[in-house]
PDB file of C-alpha atoms in Angstrom:
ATOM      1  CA  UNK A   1       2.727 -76.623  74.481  1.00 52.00           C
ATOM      2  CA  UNK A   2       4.224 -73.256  74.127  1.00 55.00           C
ATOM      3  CA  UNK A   3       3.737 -70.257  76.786  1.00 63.00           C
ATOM      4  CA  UNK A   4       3.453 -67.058  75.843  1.00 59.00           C
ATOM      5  CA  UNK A   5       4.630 -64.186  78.479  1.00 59.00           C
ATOM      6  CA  UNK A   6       3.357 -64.304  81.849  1.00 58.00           C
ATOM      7  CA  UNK A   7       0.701 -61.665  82.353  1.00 62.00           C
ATOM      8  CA  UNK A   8       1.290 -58.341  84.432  1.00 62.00           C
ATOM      9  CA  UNK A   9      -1.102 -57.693  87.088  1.00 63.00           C
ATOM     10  CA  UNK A  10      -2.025 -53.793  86.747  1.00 67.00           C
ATOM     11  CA  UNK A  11      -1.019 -51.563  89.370  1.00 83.00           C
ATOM     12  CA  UNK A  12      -4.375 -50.123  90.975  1.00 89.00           C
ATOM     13  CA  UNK A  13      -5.006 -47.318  93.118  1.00 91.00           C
ATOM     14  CA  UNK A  14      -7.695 -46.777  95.964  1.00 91.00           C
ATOM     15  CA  UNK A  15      -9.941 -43.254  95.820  1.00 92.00           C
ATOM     16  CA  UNK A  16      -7.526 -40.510  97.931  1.00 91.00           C
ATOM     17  CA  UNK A  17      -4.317 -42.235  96.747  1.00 92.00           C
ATOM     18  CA  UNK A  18      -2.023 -40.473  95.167  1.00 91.00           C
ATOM     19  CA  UNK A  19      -0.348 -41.183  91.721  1.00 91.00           C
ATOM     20  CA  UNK A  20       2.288 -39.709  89.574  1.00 90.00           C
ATOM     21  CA  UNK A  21       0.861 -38.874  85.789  1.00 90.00           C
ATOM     22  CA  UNK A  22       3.907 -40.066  82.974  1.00 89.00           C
ATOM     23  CA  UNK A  23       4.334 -36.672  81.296  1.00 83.00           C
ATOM     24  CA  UNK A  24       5.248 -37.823  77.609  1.00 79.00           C
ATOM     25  CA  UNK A  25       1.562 -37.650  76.186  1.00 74.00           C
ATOM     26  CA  UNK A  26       0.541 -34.479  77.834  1.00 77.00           C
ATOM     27  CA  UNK A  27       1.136 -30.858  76.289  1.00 74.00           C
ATOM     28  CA  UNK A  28       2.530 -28.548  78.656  1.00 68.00           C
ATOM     29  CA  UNK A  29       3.656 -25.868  75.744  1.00 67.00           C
ATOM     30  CA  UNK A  30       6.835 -25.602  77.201  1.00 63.00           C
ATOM     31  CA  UNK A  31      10.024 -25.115  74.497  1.00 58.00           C
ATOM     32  CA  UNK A  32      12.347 -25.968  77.626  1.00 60.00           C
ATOM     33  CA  UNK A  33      13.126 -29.649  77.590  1.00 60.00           C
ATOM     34  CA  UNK A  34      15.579 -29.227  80.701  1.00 60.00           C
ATOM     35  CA  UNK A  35      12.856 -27.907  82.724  1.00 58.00           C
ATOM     36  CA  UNK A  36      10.013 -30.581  81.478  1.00 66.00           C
ATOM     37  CA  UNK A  37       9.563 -33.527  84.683  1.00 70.00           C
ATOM     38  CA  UNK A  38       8.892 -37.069  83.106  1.00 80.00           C
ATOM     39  CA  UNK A  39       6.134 -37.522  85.280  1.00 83.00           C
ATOM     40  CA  UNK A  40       4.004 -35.195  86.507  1.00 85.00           C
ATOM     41  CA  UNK A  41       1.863 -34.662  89.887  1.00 82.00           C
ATOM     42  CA  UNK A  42       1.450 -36.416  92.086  1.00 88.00           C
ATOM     43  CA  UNK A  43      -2.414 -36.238  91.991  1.00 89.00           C
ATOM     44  CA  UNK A  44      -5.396 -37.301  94.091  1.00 92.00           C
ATOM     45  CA  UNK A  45      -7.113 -40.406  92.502  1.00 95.00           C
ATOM     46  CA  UNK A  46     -10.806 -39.492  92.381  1.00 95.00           C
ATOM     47  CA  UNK A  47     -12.585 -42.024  91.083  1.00 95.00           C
ATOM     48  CA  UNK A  48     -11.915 -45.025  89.736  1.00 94.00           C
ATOM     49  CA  UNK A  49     -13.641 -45.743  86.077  1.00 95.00           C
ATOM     50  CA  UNK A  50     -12.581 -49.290  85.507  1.00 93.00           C
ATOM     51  CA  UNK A  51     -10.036 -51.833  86.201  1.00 90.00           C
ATOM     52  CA  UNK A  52      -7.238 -49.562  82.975  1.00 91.00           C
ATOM     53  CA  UNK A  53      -8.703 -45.750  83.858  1.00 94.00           C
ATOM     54  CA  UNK A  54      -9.196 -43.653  86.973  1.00 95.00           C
ATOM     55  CA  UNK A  55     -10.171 -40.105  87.168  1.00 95.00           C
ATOM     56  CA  UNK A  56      -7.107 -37.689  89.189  1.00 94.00           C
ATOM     57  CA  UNK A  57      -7.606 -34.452  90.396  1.00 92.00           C
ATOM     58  CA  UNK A  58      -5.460 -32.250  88.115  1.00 89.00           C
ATOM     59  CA  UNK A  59      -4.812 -28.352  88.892  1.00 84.00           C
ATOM     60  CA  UNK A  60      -6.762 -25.384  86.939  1.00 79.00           C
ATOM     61  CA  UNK A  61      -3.611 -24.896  85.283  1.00 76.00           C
ATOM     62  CA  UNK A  62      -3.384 -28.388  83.036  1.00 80.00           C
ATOM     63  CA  UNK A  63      -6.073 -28.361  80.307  1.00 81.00           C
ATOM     64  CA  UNK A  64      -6.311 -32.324  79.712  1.00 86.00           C
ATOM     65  CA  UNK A  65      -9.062 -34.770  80.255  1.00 89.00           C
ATOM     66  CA  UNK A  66      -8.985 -36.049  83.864  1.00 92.00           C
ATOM     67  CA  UNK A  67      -9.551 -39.705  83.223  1.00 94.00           C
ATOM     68  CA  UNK A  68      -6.091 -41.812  82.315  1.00 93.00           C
ATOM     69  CA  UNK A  69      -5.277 -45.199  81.228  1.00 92.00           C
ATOM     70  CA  UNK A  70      -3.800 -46.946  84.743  1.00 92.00           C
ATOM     71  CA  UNK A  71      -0.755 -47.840  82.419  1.00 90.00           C
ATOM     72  CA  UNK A  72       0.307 -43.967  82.270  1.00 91.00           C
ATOM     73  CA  UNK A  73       0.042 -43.902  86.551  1.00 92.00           C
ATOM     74  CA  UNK A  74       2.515 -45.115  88.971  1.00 90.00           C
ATOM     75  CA  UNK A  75       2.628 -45.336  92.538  1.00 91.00           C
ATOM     76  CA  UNK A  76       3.932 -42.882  94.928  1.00 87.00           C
ATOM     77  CA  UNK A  77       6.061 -43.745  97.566  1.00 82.00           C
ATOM     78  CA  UNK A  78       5.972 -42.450 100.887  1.00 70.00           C
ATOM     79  CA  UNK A  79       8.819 -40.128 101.073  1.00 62.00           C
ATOM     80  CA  UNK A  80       8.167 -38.458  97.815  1.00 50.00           C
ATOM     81  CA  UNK A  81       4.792 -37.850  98.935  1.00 47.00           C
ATOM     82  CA  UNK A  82       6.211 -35.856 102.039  1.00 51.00           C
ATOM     83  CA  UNK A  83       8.453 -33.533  99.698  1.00 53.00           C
ATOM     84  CA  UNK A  84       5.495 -32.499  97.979  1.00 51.00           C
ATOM     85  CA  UNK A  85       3.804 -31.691 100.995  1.00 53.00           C
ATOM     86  CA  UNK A  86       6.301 -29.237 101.788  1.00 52.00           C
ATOM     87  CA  UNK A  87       6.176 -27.145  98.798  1.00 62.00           C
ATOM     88  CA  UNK A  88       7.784 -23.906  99.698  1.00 65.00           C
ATOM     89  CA  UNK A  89       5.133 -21.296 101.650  1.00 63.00           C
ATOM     90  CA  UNK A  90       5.138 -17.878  99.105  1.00 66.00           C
ATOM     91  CA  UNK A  91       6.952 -15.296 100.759  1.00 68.00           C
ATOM     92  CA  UNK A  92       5.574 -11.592 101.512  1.00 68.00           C
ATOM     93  CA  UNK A  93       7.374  -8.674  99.331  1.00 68.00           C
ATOM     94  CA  UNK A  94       5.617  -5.009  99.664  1.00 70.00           C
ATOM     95  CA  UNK A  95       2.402  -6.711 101.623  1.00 68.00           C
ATOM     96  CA  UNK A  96       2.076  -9.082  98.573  1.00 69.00           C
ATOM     97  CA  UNK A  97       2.444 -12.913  98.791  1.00 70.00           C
ATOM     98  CA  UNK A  98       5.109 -14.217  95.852  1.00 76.00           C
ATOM     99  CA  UNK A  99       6.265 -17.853  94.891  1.00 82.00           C
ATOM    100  CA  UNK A 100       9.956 -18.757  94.330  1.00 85.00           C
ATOM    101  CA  UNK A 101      10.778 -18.728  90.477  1.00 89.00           C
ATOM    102  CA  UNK A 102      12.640 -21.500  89.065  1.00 90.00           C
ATOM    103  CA  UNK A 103      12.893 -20.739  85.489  1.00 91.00           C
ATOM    104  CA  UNK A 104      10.476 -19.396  82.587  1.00 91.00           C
ATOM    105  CA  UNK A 105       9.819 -21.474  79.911  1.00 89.00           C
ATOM    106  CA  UNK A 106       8.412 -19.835  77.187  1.00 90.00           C
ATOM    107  CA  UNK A 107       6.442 -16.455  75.780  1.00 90.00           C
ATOM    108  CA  UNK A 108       3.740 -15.029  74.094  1.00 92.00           C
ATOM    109  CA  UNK A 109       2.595 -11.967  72.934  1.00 91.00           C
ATOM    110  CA  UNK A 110      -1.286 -10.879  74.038  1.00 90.00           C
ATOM    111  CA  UNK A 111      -3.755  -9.438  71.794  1.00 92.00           C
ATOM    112  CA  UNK A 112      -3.465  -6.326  73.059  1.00 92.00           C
ATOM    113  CA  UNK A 113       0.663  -6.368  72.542  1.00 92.00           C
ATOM    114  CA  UNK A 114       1.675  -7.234  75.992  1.00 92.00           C
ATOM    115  CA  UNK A 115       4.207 -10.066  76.657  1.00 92.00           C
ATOM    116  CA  UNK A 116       3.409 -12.913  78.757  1.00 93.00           C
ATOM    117  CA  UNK A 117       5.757 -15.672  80.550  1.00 93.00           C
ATOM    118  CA  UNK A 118       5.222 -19.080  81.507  1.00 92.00           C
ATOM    119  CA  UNK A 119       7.105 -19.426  84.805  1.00 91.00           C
ATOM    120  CA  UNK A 120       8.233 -22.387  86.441  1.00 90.00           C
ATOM    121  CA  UNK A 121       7.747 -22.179  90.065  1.00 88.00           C
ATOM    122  CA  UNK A 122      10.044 -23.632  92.692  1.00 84.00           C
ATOM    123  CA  UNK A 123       8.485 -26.903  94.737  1.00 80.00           C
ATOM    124  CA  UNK A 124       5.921 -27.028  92.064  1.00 82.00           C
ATOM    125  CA  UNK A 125       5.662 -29.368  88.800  1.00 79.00           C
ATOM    126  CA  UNK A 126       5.590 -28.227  85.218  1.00 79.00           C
ATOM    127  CA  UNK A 127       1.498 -28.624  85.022  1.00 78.00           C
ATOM    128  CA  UNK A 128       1.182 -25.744  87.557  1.00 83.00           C
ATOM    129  CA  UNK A 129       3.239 -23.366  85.789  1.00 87.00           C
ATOM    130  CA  UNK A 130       1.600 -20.515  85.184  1.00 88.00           C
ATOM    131  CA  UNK A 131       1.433 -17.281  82.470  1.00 91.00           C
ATOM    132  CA  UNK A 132       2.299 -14.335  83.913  1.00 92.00           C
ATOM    133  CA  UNK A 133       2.382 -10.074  82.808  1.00 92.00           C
ATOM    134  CA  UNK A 134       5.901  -8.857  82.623  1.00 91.00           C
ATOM    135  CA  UNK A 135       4.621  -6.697  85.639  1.00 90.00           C
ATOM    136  CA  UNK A 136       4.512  -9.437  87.967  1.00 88.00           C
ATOM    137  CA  UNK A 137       7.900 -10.531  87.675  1.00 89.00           C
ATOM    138  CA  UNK A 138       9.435  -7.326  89.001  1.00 86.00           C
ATOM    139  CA  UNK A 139      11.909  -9.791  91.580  1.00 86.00           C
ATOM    140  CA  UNK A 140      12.630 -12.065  88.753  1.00 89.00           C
ATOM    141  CA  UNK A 141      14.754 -10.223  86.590  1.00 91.00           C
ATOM    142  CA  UNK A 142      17.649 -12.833  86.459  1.00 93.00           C
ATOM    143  CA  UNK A 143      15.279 -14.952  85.130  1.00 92.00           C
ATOM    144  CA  UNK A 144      14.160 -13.170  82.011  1.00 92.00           C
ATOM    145  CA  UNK A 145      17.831 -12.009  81.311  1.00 92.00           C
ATOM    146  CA  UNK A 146      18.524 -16.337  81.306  1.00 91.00           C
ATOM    147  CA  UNK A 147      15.294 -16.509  79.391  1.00 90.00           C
ATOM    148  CA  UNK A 148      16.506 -13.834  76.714  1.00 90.00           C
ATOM    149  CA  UNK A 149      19.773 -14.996  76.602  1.00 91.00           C
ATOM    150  CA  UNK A 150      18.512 -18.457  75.541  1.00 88.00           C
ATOM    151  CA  UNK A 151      16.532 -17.491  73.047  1.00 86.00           C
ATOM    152  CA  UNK A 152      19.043 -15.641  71.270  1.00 88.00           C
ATOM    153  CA  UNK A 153      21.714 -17.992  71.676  1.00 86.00           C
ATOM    154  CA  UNK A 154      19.135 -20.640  69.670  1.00 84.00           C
ATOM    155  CA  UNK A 155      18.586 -17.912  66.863  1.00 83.00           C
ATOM    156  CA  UNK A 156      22.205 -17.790  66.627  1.00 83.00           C
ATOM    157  CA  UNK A 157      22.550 -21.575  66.709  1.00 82.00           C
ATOM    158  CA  UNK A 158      19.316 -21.690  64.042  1.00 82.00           C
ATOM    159  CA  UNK A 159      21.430 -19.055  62.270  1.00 81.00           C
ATOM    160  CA  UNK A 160      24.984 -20.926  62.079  1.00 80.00           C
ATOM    161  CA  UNK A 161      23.235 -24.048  60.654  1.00 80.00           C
ATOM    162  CA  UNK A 162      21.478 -22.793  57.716  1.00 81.00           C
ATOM    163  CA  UNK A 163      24.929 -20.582  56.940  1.00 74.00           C
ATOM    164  CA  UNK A 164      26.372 -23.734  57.415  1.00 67.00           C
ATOM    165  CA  UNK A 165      29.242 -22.263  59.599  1.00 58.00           C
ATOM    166  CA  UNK A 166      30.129 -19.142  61.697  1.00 55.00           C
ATOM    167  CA  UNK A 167      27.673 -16.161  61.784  1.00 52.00           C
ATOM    168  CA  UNK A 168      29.338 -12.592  62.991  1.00 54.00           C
TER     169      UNK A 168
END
């Protein structure tokens, strides 16, 4: 008699738990791999849907379906549940509360001609990074110079490979 593997029990969560999401099937339109988390969250179970799926409670900011195959959660352990608790508090500059920037991750141009960046904020994952005017990133200069300077070193790159060689 032959045995095949022995069967995995699936992890399960209980309603107020908290679970970390694995990031590789969600689109978080970032063209920053360095700055893309494997897993994402970690996020309040809700509601559990069966024995494979339960419902998490996901910020504004992510624009997925809520419900996930138990397969794509893991558990959270104790400790890294306490460093997300602390996220950093936003600071007050001119009367007005701002977050600590970590990096920006990618542009867009509005309809009406304006530029847009996604920012990366600092203490927070990828899924609550957020699009944001030029305007608002008036204390965040280093960060678009960083921004700019990668872009145009990956035209240049995109550039020397098609030449097949040095560009001047």
């Amino acid at each position: 008699m032959t045995r095949g593997k022995p069967t995995e029990i699936p992890l399960s969560f209980e309603v107020g738990e908290e679970a970390w999401l694995d990031a590789r099937n969600v689109n978080l339109k970032t063209k920053s791999p360095k700055l893309t988390d494997r897993r994402l969250g970690p996020f309040k179970v809700t509601e559990k849907i069966s024995d494979t799926a339960y419902r998490l409670e996901l910020p504004t900011t992510m624009r997925v379906h809520n419900v996930f195959y138990v397969g794509l959660l893991s558990k959270v352990k104790k400790d890294e549940a306490r460093k997300w608790e602390n996220r950093p508090p936003p600071i007050t500059v001119d009367g007005e509360e701002e977050y600590i920037v970590k990096g920006i991750t990618d542009s867009r141009e509005t309809r009406k001609g304006k530029w847009e960046y996604l920012v990366k904020w600092k203490g927070y994952g990828p899924e609550e990074s957020t699009w944001e005017p030029r305007e608002n990133l008036k204390n965040a200069q280093k960060f678009l110079l960083e921004y700019k300077k990668s872009l145009k070193k990956k035209a240049l790159d995109a550039a020397k490979a098609l030449k097949g060689g040095a560009v001047s």
